[in-house]
Steps between C-alpha positions, in 0.01 A plus 500: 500500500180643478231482798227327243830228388590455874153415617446215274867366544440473860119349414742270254702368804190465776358267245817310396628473838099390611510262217899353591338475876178252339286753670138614397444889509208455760781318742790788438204734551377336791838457660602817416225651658387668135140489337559236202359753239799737631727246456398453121488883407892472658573189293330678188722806579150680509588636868868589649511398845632661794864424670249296796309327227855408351596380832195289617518329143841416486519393897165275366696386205839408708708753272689716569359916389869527304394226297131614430680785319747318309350523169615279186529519118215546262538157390489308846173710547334408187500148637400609826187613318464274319481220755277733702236532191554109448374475900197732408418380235493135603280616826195574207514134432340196622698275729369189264679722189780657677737179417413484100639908543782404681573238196448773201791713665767210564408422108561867420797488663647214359460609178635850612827325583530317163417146697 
């Protein structure tokens, strides 16, 4: 594996282990004792961190550094992305609106299964 594919694998797991744990990036940052704007150049796989980074996030996170760099199929991180760029994407929009979005995509997925 490549340094470049490595670094956003591991940026891949921070934020799907973050987002398993229901925690905000400004709390793992905080608790991890990491700026938050680190913390999202890691997620993005902009930045590779250190072995002491690694540790301080995964002792935050309540994982264990072994599973921080188990890394899955293409597939399973598709939808990791694509639930992360949901989250985003969602954060642009009113709270009054955010309910009507939340409606279009259980719609979209019901007629994505055939229902």
């Amino acid at each position: 594996m490549e340094r470049e594919e490595l670094t956003k694998e591991i940026g891949i797991n921070i934020r799907k282990l973050r987002l398993k744990k229901d925690i905000s990036q400004e709390a793992l940052s905080l608790s991890a004792g990491l700026h938050p704007a680190y913390l999202g150049r890691l997620e993005r796989g902009e930045k590779c961190p250190t072995i002491d980074t690694l540790y301080k996030i995964c002792n935050a996170l309540g994982v264990a550094v072994s599973e921080m760099l188990c890394f899955e199929n293409e597939t399973e991180n598709a939808n990791v992305q694509a639930k992360v760029r949901i989250e985003n994407a969602l954060k642009k929009i009113p709270d009054n609106q955010q309910i009507k979005v939340a409606e279009i995509i259980e719609n979209i997925a019901e007629i994505a299964d055939g229902k």
